[in-house]
PDB file of C-alpha atoms in Angstrom:
ATOM      1  CA  MET A 204     187.066  94.198 110.584  1.00  0.00           C
ATOM      2  CA  ILE A 205     184.859  92.581 113.171  1.00  0.00           C
ATOM      3  CA  GLY A 206     182.745  95.724 113.401  1.00  0.00           C
ATOM      4  CA  PHE A 207     182.338  95.858 109.626  1.00  0.00           C
ATOM      5  CA  THR A 208     181.241  92.216 109.529  1.00  0.00           C
ATOM      6  CA  PHE A 209     178.754  92.802 112.329  1.00  0.00           C
ATOM      7  CA  GLY A 210     177.342  95.833 110.566  1.00  0.00           C
ATOM      8  CA  PHE A 211     176.995  93.979 107.266  1.00  0.00           C
ATOM      9  CA  SER A 212     175.273  91.069 108.992  1.00  0.00           C
ATOM     10  CA  SER A 213     172.856  93.457 110.668  1.00  0.00           C
ATOM     11  CA  ILE A 214     172.008  95.102 107.356  1.00  0.00           C
ATOM     12  CA  LEU A 215     171.552  91.704 105.682  1.00  0.00           C
ATOM     13  CA  LEU A 216     169.306  90.525 108.510  1.00  0.00           C
ATOM     14  CA  LEU A 217     167.266  93.709 108.269  1.00  0.00           C
ATOM     15  CA  VAL A 218     166.865  93.254 104.521  1.00  0.00           C
ATOM     16  CA  VAL A 219     165.738  89.646 105.043  1.00  0.00           C
ATOM     17  CA  ILE A 220     163.196  90.728 107.669  1.00  0.00           C
ATOM     18  CA  VAL A 221     161.826  93.427 105.357  1.00  0.00           C
ATOM     19  CA  LEU A 222     161.558  90.983 102.450  1.00  0.00           C
ATOM     20  CA  VAL A 223     159.794  88.381 104.591  1.00  0.00           C
ATOM     21  CA  ALA A 224     157.411  90.978 106.013  1.00  0.00           C
ATOM     22  CA  SER A 225     156.593  92.315 102.549  1.00  0.00           C
ATOM     23  CA  SER A 226     156.005  88.815 101.212  1.00  0.00           C
ATOM     24  CA  VAL A 227     153.389  87.865 103.783  1.00  0.00           C
ATOM     25  CA  ARG A 228     149.730  88.602 103.043  1.00  0.00           C
ATOM     26  CA  ILE A 229     146.741  87.679 105.174  1.00  0.00           C
ATOM     27  CA  PHE A 230     143.367  87.470 103.433  1.00  0.00           C
ATOM     28  CA  ARG A 231     140.103  87.349 105.347  1.00  0.00           C
ATOM     29  CA  GLU A 232     137.405  84.796 104.594  1.00  0.00           C
ATOM     30  CA  TYR A 233     135.626  87.194 102.207  1.00  0.00           C
ATOM     31  CA  GLU A 234     138.828  88.305 100.419  1.00  0.00           C
ATOM     32  CA  ARG A 235     140.896  86.860  97.585  1.00  0.00           C
ATOM     33  CA  GLY A 236     144.228  87.834  96.099  1.00  0.00           C
ATOM     34  CA  VAL A 237     144.764  87.898  92.330  1.00  0.00           C
ATOM     35  CA  VAL A 238     148.477  87.148  91.907  1.00  0.00           C
ATOM     36  CA  PHE A 239     150.519  88.200  88.869  1.00  0.00           C
ATOM     37  CA  MET A 240     153.940  86.716  88.070  1.00  0.00           C
ATOM     38  CA  LEU A 241     156.108  89.236  86.179  1.00  0.00           C
ATOM     39  CA  GLY A 242     152.971  90.916  84.885  1.00  0.00           C
ATOM     40  CA  ARG A 243     151.202  87.735  83.826  1.00  0.00           C
ATOM     41  CA  PHE A 244     148.250  86.238  85.692  1.00  0.00           C
ATOM     42  CA  TRP A 245     149.331  83.346  87.869  1.00  0.00           C
ATOM     43  CA  LYS A 246     146.547  82.297  90.244  1.00  0.00           C
ATOM     44  CA  VAL A 247     143.939  83.419  92.773  1.00  0.00           C
ATOM     45  CA  LYS A 248     144.960  82.865  96.399  1.00  0.00           C
ATOM     46  CA  GLY A 249     143.267  83.075  99.760  1.00  0.00           C
ATOM     47  CA  PRO A 250     141.778  83.152 102.267  1.00  0.00           C
ATOM     48  CA  GLY A 251     144.389  82.808 105.007  1.00  0.00           C
ATOM     49  CA  LEU A 252     148.167  83.274 104.933  1.00  0.00           C
ATOM     50  CA  VAL A 253     149.680  83.797 101.480  1.00  0.00           C
ATOM     51  CA  LEU A 254     153.363  84.259 100.606  1.00  0.00           C
ATOM     52  CA  ILE A 255     154.219  86.617  97.753  1.00  0.00           C
ATOM     53  CA  ILE A 256     157.674  86.855  96.195  1.00  0.00           C
ATOM     54  CA  PRO A 257     158.619  90.538  96.338  1.00  0.00           C
ATOM     55  CA  VAL A 258     159.320  92.299  93.023  1.00  0.00           C
ATOM     56  CA  VAL A 259     158.567  89.130  91.037  1.00  0.00           C
ATOM     57  CA  GLN A 260     154.960  88.813  92.094  1.00  0.00           C
ATOM     58  CA  GLN A 261     152.220  91.417  92.578  1.00  0.00           C
ATOM     59  CA  VAL A 262     148.847  90.864  94.196  1.00  0.00           C
ATOM     60  CA  VAL A 263     145.490  92.644  93.891  1.00  0.00           C
ATOM     61  CA  ARG A 264     143.157  92.294  96.863  1.00  0.00           C
ATOM     62  CA  MET A 265     139.463  91.661  95.975  1.00  0.00           C
ATOM     63  CA  ASP A 266     136.411  91.828  98.229  1.00  0.00           C
ATOM     64  CA  LEU A 267     133.781  89.133  97.538  1.00  0.00           C
ATOM     65  CA  ARG A 268     131.027  90.542  99.747  1.00  0.00           C
ATOM     66  CA  THR A 269     127.776  91.852  98.290  1.00  0.00           C
ATOM     67  CA  ILE A 270     127.930  95.550  97.422  1.00  0.00           C
ATOM     68  CA  VAL A 271     124.836  97.723  97.762  1.00  0.00           C
ATOM     69  CA  PHE A 272     124.786 100.540  95.227  1.00  0.00           C
ATOM     70  CA  ASP A 273     122.196 103.319  95.221  1.00  0.00           C
ATOM     71  CA  VAL A 274     121.459 104.366  91.636  1.00  0.00           C
ATOM     72  CA  PRO A 275     120.965 108.163  91.422  1.00  0.00           C
ATOM     73  CA  PRO A 276     117.563 109.412  90.169  1.00  0.00           C
ATOM     74  CA  GLN A 277     117.317 108.947  86.425  1.00  0.00           C
ATOM     75  CA  ASP A 278     115.108 110.898  84.014  1.00  0.00           C
ATOM     76  CA  VAL A 279     112.993 108.316  82.205  1.00  0.00           C
ATOM     77  CA  ILE A 280     110.475 108.891  79.410  1.00  0.00           C
ATOM     78  CA  THR A 281     107.971 106.052  79.385  1.00  0.00           C
ATOM     79  CA  ARG A 282     106.431 104.505  76.306  1.00  0.00           C
ATOM     80  CA  ASP A 283     103.335 106.678  76.726  1.00  0.00           C
ATOM     81  CA  ASN A 284     105.551 109.833  76.759  1.00  0.00           C
ATOM     82  CA  VAL A 285     105.419 110.561  80.498  1.00  0.00           C
ATOM     83  CA  SER A 286     108.556 112.030  82.098  1.00  0.00           C
ATOM     84  CA  VAL A 287     109.408 110.576  85.516  1.00  0.00           C
ATOM     85  CA  LYS A 288     112.404 110.330  87.839  1.00  0.00           C
ATOM     86  CA  VAL A 289     113.294 106.834  89.002  1.00  0.00           C
ATOM     87  CA  ASN A 290     115.985 105.625  91.373  1.00  0.00           C
ATOM     88  CA  ALA A 291     116.845 102.099  92.416  1.00  0.00           C
ATOM     89  CA  VAL A 292     119.148  99.927  94.516  1.00  0.00           C
ATOM     90  CA  ILE A 293     121.504  97.372  92.936  1.00  0.00           C
ATOM     91  CA  TYR A 294     122.950  94.393  94.837  1.00  0.00           C
ATOM     92  CA  PHE A 295     126.006  92.810  93.196  1.00  0.00           C
ATOM     93  CA  ARG A 296     129.231  91.000  94.123  1.00  0.00           C
ATOM     94  CA  VAL A 297     132.429  89.660  92.585  1.00  0.00           C
ATOM     95  CA  VAL A 298     132.201  85.940  91.810  1.00  0.00           C
ATOM     96  CA  ASP A 299     135.320  85.663  89.605  1.00  0.00           C
ATOM     97  CA  PRO A 300     138.200  87.818  90.932  1.00  0.00           C
ATOM     98  CA  GLU A 301     140.379  87.046  87.928  1.00  0.00           C
ATOM     99  CA  ARG A 302     137.942  88.486  85.385  1.00  0.00           C
ATOM    100  CA  ALA A 303     136.990  91.389  87.683  1.00  0.00           C
ATOM    101  CA  VAL A 304     140.654  92.490  87.632  1.00  0.00           C
ATOM    102  CA  ILE A 305     141.633  91.642  84.054  1.00  0.00           C
ATOM    103  CA  GLN A 306     138.468  92.259  82.007  1.00  0.00           C
ATOM    104  CA  VAL A 307     137.477  95.678  83.404  1.00  0.00           C
ATOM    105  CA  ALA A 308     139.552  98.556  84.798  1.00  0.00           C
ATOM    106  CA  ARG A 309     137.236  99.597  87.656  1.00  0.00           C
ATOM    107  CA  TYR A 310     134.446  97.103  88.056  1.00  0.00           C
ATOM    108  CA  PHE A 311     132.478  99.191  90.598  1.00  0.00           C
ATOM    109  CA  GLU A 312     132.371 102.278  88.372  1.00  0.00           C
ATOM    110  CA  ALA A 313     131.601 100.176  85.291  1.00  0.00           C
ATOM    111  CA  THR A 314     128.705  98.406  87.029  1.00  0.00           C
ATOM    112  CA  SER A 315     127.416 101.743  88.324  1.00  0.00           C
ATOM    113  CA  GLN A 316     127.320 103.365  84.889  1.00  0.00           C
ATOM    114  CA  LEU A 317     125.823 100.267  83.301  1.00  0.00           C
ATOM    115  CA  SER A 318     123.051 100.100  85.902  1.00  0.00           C
ATOM    116  CA  GLN A 319     122.054 103.715  85.200  1.00  0.00           C
ATOM    117  CA  THR A 320     121.821 103.253  81.430  1.00  0.00           C
ATOM    118  CA  THR A 321     120.030  99.899  81.809  1.00  0.00           C
ATOM    119  CA  LEU A 322     117.491 101.446  84.178  1.00  0.00           C
ATOM    120  CA  ARG A 323     116.587 104.123  81.631  1.00  0.00           C
ATOM    121  CA  SER A 324     116.544 101.666  78.735  1.00  0.00           C
ATOM    122  CA  VAL A 325     114.325  99.016  80.345  1.00  0.00           C
ATOM    123  CA  LEU A 326     111.842 101.387  81.979  1.00  0.00           C
ATOM    124  CA  GLY A 327     111.522 103.429  78.793  1.00  0.00           C
ATOM    125  CA  LYS A 328     109.928 100.407  77.105  1.00  0.00           C
ATOM    126  CA  HIS A 329     106.996 100.351  79.552  1.00  0.00           C
ATOM    127  CA  GLU A 330     104.048 102.620  80.250  1.00  0.00           C
ATOM    128  CA  LEU A 331     103.546 104.614  83.433  1.00  0.00           C
ATOM    129  CA  ASP A 332     100.905 102.199  84.746  1.00  0.00           C
ATOM    130  CA  ASP A 333     103.467  99.383  84.557  1.00  0.00           C
ATOM    131  CA  LEU A 334     105.994 101.428  86.560  1.00  0.00           C
ATOM    132  CA  LEU A 335     103.432 101.926  89.303  1.00  0.00           C
ATOM    133  CA  ALA A 336     101.817  98.481  89.368  1.00  0.00           C
ATOM    134  CA  GLU A 337     104.360  95.981  87.974  1.00  0.00           C
ATOM    135  CA  ARG A 338     107.505  96.779  89.949  1.00  0.00           C
ATOM    136  CA  GLU A 339     108.380  93.163  90.712  1.00  0.00           C
ATOM    137  CA  GLN A 340     108.415  92.256  87.039  1.00  0.00           C
ATOM    138  CA  LEU A 341     110.425  95.368  86.150  1.00  0.00           C
ATOM    139  CA  ASN A 342     112.949  94.570  88.897  1.00  0.00           C
ATOM    140  CA  ALA A 343     113.386  91.096  87.447  1.00  0.00           C
ATOM    141  CA  ASP A 344     113.808  92.458  83.902  1.00  0.00           C
ATOM    142  CA  ILE A 345     116.484  94.971  84.954  1.00  0.00           C
ATOM    143  CA  GLN A 346     118.311  92.347  87.026  1.00  0.00           C
ATOM    144  CA  LYS A 347     118.326  89.900  84.119  1.00  0.00           C
ATOM    145  CA  VAL A 348     119.765  92.455  81.672  1.00  0.00           C
ATOM    146  CA  LEU A 349     122.426  93.680  84.106  1.00  0.00           C
ATOM    147  CA  ASP A 350     123.480  90.171  85.102  1.00  0.00           C
ATOM    148  CA  ALA A 351     123.909  89.127  81.479  1.00  0.00           C
ATOM    149  CA  GLN A 352     126.094  92.139  80.666  1.00  0.00           C
ATOM    150  CA  THR A 353     128.283  91.983  83.795  1.00  0.00           C
ATOM    151  CA  ASP A 354     128.890  88.246  83.556  1.00  0.00           C
ATOM    152  CA  ALA A 355     131.967  88.860  81.365  1.00  0.00           C
ATOM    153  CA  TRP A 356     133.461  90.947  84.206  1.00  0.00           C
ATOM    154  CA  GLY A 357     132.979  88.244  86.833  1.00  0.00           C
ATOM    155  CA  ILE A 358     130.180  90.247  88.468  1.00  0.00           C
ATOM    156  CA  LYS A 359     126.904  88.725  89.675  1.00  0.00           C
ATOM    157  CA  VAL A 360     123.915  91.080  89.994  1.00  0.00           C
ATOM    158  CA  SER A 361     121.737  89.329  92.549  1.00  0.00           C
ATOM    159  CA  ASN A 362     118.891  91.800  92.981  1.00  0.00           C
ATOM    160  CA  VAL A 363     117.456  95.099  91.747  1.00  0.00           C
ATOM    161  CA  GLU A 364     114.830  97.113  93.619  1.00  0.00           C
ATOM    162  CA  ILE A 365     113.107 100.246  92.278  1.00  0.00           C
ATOM    163  CA  LYS A 366     112.838 102.660  95.222  1.00  0.00           C
ATOM    164  CA  HIS A 367     110.911 105.723  94.061  1.00  0.00           C
ATOM    165  CA  VAL A 368     108.998 106.864  90.989  1.00  0.00           C
ATOM    166  CA  ASP A 369     108.633 110.646  91.175  1.00  0.00           C
ATOM    167  CA  ILE A 370     105.865 112.182  89.044  1.00  0.00           C
ATOM    168  CA  ASN A 371     105.154 115.893  88.565  1.00  0.00           C
ATOM    169  CA  GLU A 372     102.029 117.496  90.042  1.00  0.00           C
ATOM    170  CA  THR A 373     100.216 117.790  86.702  1.00  0.00           C
ATOM    171  CA  MET A 374     100.519 114.073  86.058  1.00  0.00           C
ATOM    172  CA  ILE A 375      99.447 113.256  89.625  1.00  0.00           C
ATOM    173  CA  ARG A 376      96.221 115.226  89.114  1.00  0.00           C
ATOM    174  CA  ALA A 377      95.667 113.496  85.773  1.00  0.00           C
ATOM    175  CA  ILE A 378      96.108 110.090  87.423  1.00  0.00           C
ATOM    176  CA  ALA A 379      93.637 111.079  90.144  1.00  0.00           C
ATOM    177  CA  ARG A 380      91.057 112.095  87.526  1.00  0.00           C
ATOM    178  CA  GLN A 381      91.642 108.856  85.667  1.00  0.00           C
ATOM    179  CA  ALA A 382      91.142 106.841  88.860  1.00  0.00           C
ATOM    180  CA  GLU A 383      87.931 108.742  89.638  1.00  0.00           C
ATOM    181  CA  ALA A 384      86.600 108.163  86.125  1.00  0.00           C
ATOM    182  CA  GLU A 385      87.422 104.474  86.442  1.00  0.00           C
ATOM    183  CA  ARG A 386      85.508 104.233  89.723  1.00  0.00           C
ATOM    184  CA  GLU A 387      82.500 105.982  88.167  1.00  0.00           C
ATOM    185  CA  ARG A 388      82.604 103.612  85.210  1.00  0.00           C
ATOM    186  CA  ARG A 389      82.626 100.597  87.515  1.00  0.00           C
ATOM    187  CA  ALA A 390      79.742 102.041  89.549  1.00  0.00           C
ATOM    188  CA  LYS A 391      77.663 102.541  86.401  1.00  0.00           C
ATOM    189  CA  VAL A 392      78.429  99.031  85.188  1.00  0.00           C
ATOM    190  CA  ILE A 393      77.431  97.552  88.545  1.00  0.00           C
ATOM    191  CA  HIS A 394      74.217  99.624  88.557  1.00  0.00           C
ATOM    192  CA  ALA A 395      73.365  98.520  85.010  1.00  0.00           C
ATOM    193  CA  GLN A 396      73.964  94.874  85.923  1.00  0.00           C
ATOM    194  CA  GLY A 397      71.669  95.282  88.937  1.00  0.00           C
ATOM    195  CA  GLU A 398      68.924  96.808  86.763  1.00  0.00           C
ATOM    196  CA  LEU A 399      69.278  93.937  84.294  1.00  0.00           C
ATOM    197  CA  GLN A 400      68.952  91.317  87.012  1.00  0.00           C
ATOM    198  CA  ALA A 401      65.958  93.143  88.533  1.00  0.00           C
ATOM    199  CA  ALA A 402      64.241  93.340  85.144  1.00  0.00           C
ATOM    200  CA  ALA A 403      64.780  89.625  84.588  1.00  0.00           C
ATOM    201  CA  HIS A 404      63.234  88.787  87.958  1.00  0.00           C
ATOM    202  CA  LEU A 405      60.277  91.156  87.326  1.00  0.00           C
ATOM    203  CA  LEU A 406      59.638  89.511  83.974  1.00  0.00           C
ATOM    204  CA  GLU A 407      59.659  86.096  85.600  1.00  0.00           C
ATOM    205  CA  ALA A 408      57.269  87.292  88.333  1.00  0.00           C
ATOM    206  CA  ALA A 409      54.907  88.842  85.757  1.00  0.00           C
ATOM    207  CA  GLN A 410      54.784  85.604  83.820  1.00  0.00           C
ATOM    208  CA  ILE A 411      53.928  83.648  86.966  1.00  0.00           C
ATOM    209  CA  LEU A 412      51.198  86.121  87.947  1.00  0.00           C
ATOM    210  CA  ALA A 413      49.753  86.068  84.427  1.00  0.00           C
ATOM    211  CA  ARG A 414      49.232  82.329  84.675  1.00  0.00           C
ATOM    212  CA  GLN A 415      47.319  82.655  87.964  1.00  0.00           C
ATOM    213  CA  PRO A 416      44.685  85.513  88.061  1.00  0.00           C
ATOM    214  CA  GLN A 417      43.999  84.835  91.755  1.00  0.00           C
ATOM    215  CA  ALA A 418      47.638  85.527  92.491  1.00  0.00           C
ATOM    216  CA  MET A 419      47.263  88.877  90.729  1.00  0.00           C
ATOM    217  CA  GLN A 420      44.302  89.782  92.969  1.00  0.00           C
ATOM    218  CA  LEU A 421      46.295  88.834  96.059  1.00  0.00           C
ATOM    219  CA  ARG A 422      49.099  91.040  94.843  1.00  0.00           C
ATOM    220  CA  TYR A 423      46.634  93.939  94.482  1.00  0.00           C
ATOM    221  CA  LEU A 424      45.456  93.456  98.068  1.00  0.00           C
ATOM    222  CA  GLN A 425      49.027  93.315  99.342  1.00  0.00           C
ATOM    223  CA  THR A 426      49.825  96.549  97.538  1.00  0.00           C
ATOM    224  CA  LEU A 427      46.743  98.239  99.018  1.00  0.00           C
ATOM    225  CA  THR A 428      47.811  97.148 102.495  1.00  0.00           C
ATOM    226  CA  THR A 429      51.213  98.711 101.976  1.00  0.00           C
ATOM    227  CA  ILE A 430      49.756 101.961 100.657  1.00  0.00           C
ATOM    228  CA  ALA A 431      47.186 102.176 103.458  1.00  0.00           C
ATOM    229  CA  ALA A 432      49.959 102.391 106.034  1.00  0.00           C
ATOM    230  CA  ASP A 433      50.529 105.983 104.891  1.00  0.00           C
ATOM    231  CA  LYS A 434      47.519 108.170 105.906  1.00  0.00           C
ATOM    232  CA  ASN A 435      48.341 110.856 103.347  1.00  0.00           C
ATOM    233  CA  SER A 436      48.046 108.468 100.426  1.00  0.00           C
ATOM    234  CA  THR A 437      45.163 108.397  97.957  1.00  0.00           C
ATOM    235  CA  ILE A 438      44.128 104.855  97.139  1.00  0.00           C
ATOM    236  CA  VAL A 439      42.943 104.024  93.661  1.00  0.00           C
ATOM    237  CA  PHE A 440      41.250 100.641  93.763  1.00  0.00           C
ATOM    238  CA  PRO A 441      41.320  98.844  90.412  1.00  0.00           C
ATOM    239  CA  LEU A 442      38.107  97.004  89.399  1.00  0.00           C
ATOM    240  CA  PRO A 443      37.901  94.130  86.978  1.00  0.00           C
ATOM    241  CA  ILE A 444      36.741  95.352  83.537  1.00  0.00           C
ATOM    242  CA  ASP A 445      34.190  92.491  83.313  1.00  0.00           C
ATOM    243  CA  LEU A 446      32.329  93.801  86.369  1.00  0.00           C
ATOM    244  CA  LEU A 447      32.113  97.314  84.910  1.00  0.00           C
ATOM    245  CA  THR A 448      30.817  95.947  81.611  1.00  0.00           C
ATOM    246  CA  ALA A 449      27.995  94.069  83.362  1.00  0.00           C
ATOM    247  CA  VAL A 450      26.945  97.205  85.294  1.00  0.00           C
ATOM    248  CA  VAL A 451      26.893  99.333  82.123  1.00  0.00           C
ATOM    249  CA  ASP A 452      24.773  96.756  80.311  1.00  0.00           C
ATOM    250  CA  ARG A 453      22.121  96.714  83.074  1.00  0.00           C
ATOM    251  CA  MET A 454      21.984 100.470  83.220  1.00  0.00           C
ATOM    252  CA  GLY A 455      21.423 100.537  79.441  1.00  0.00           C
ATOM    253  CA  LYS A 456      18.535  98.034  79.644  1.00  0.00           C
ATOM    254  CA  ALA A 457      16.861  99.949  82.441  1.00  0.00           C
ATOM    255  CA  SER A 458      16.900 103.184  80.481  1.00  0.00           C
ATOM    256  CA  ASN A 459      15.339 101.521  77.439  1.00  0.00           C
ATOM    257  CA  VAL A 460      12.429 100.245  79.488  1.00  0.00           C
TER     258      VAL A 460
END
């Protein structure tokens, strides 16, 4: 009888130890436990030591740290009908463990699929030039759309970064030709503006010289000095038309006499 009592006590003590061990949960600082009482949500516990009533209560452990998810390359057709492959990085975390457990079955998979479809949808509304030059704005647009849709799941999308935009070789050559044509256009515009400014200054100089004949003669002499520096040059010296007229008139009078 004594042996039976001792054996029963040992079994009872073992059962108590097992129940106590199974009821103890330790949650780290970045973890929370979503506790259900007989299948109904009760409360969120943690961090630290938490006691759970076996059988009656169940707990789901949630990690609140930021998760970095690499979105696989997505085929995107831009608004100007260019096919590109784009991949990105999504940073998100659980801010409401209750909703992350109750409102969605697998929050990580759901956020992953949503980020892929959102990436294609948002980028498809922009042209290729925007994808290459306006990445910061596109990152903000994608983050805003994702954050609004995942808010019901208790998920906060903190940042989105587009990593690569892969373009086929044909489009790369077309972009290079476009860039070259743009540089040529700018060069021609700059040259035309320079010609316009030079013409304006020449007109102003001509008007000043026209008001002062002596200045015109000095300009002639300066030009002759410049030309004379080259020994192979032929100098044509302009004479005033009044002087030639006087010489012709005298020659005419002499012949009449």
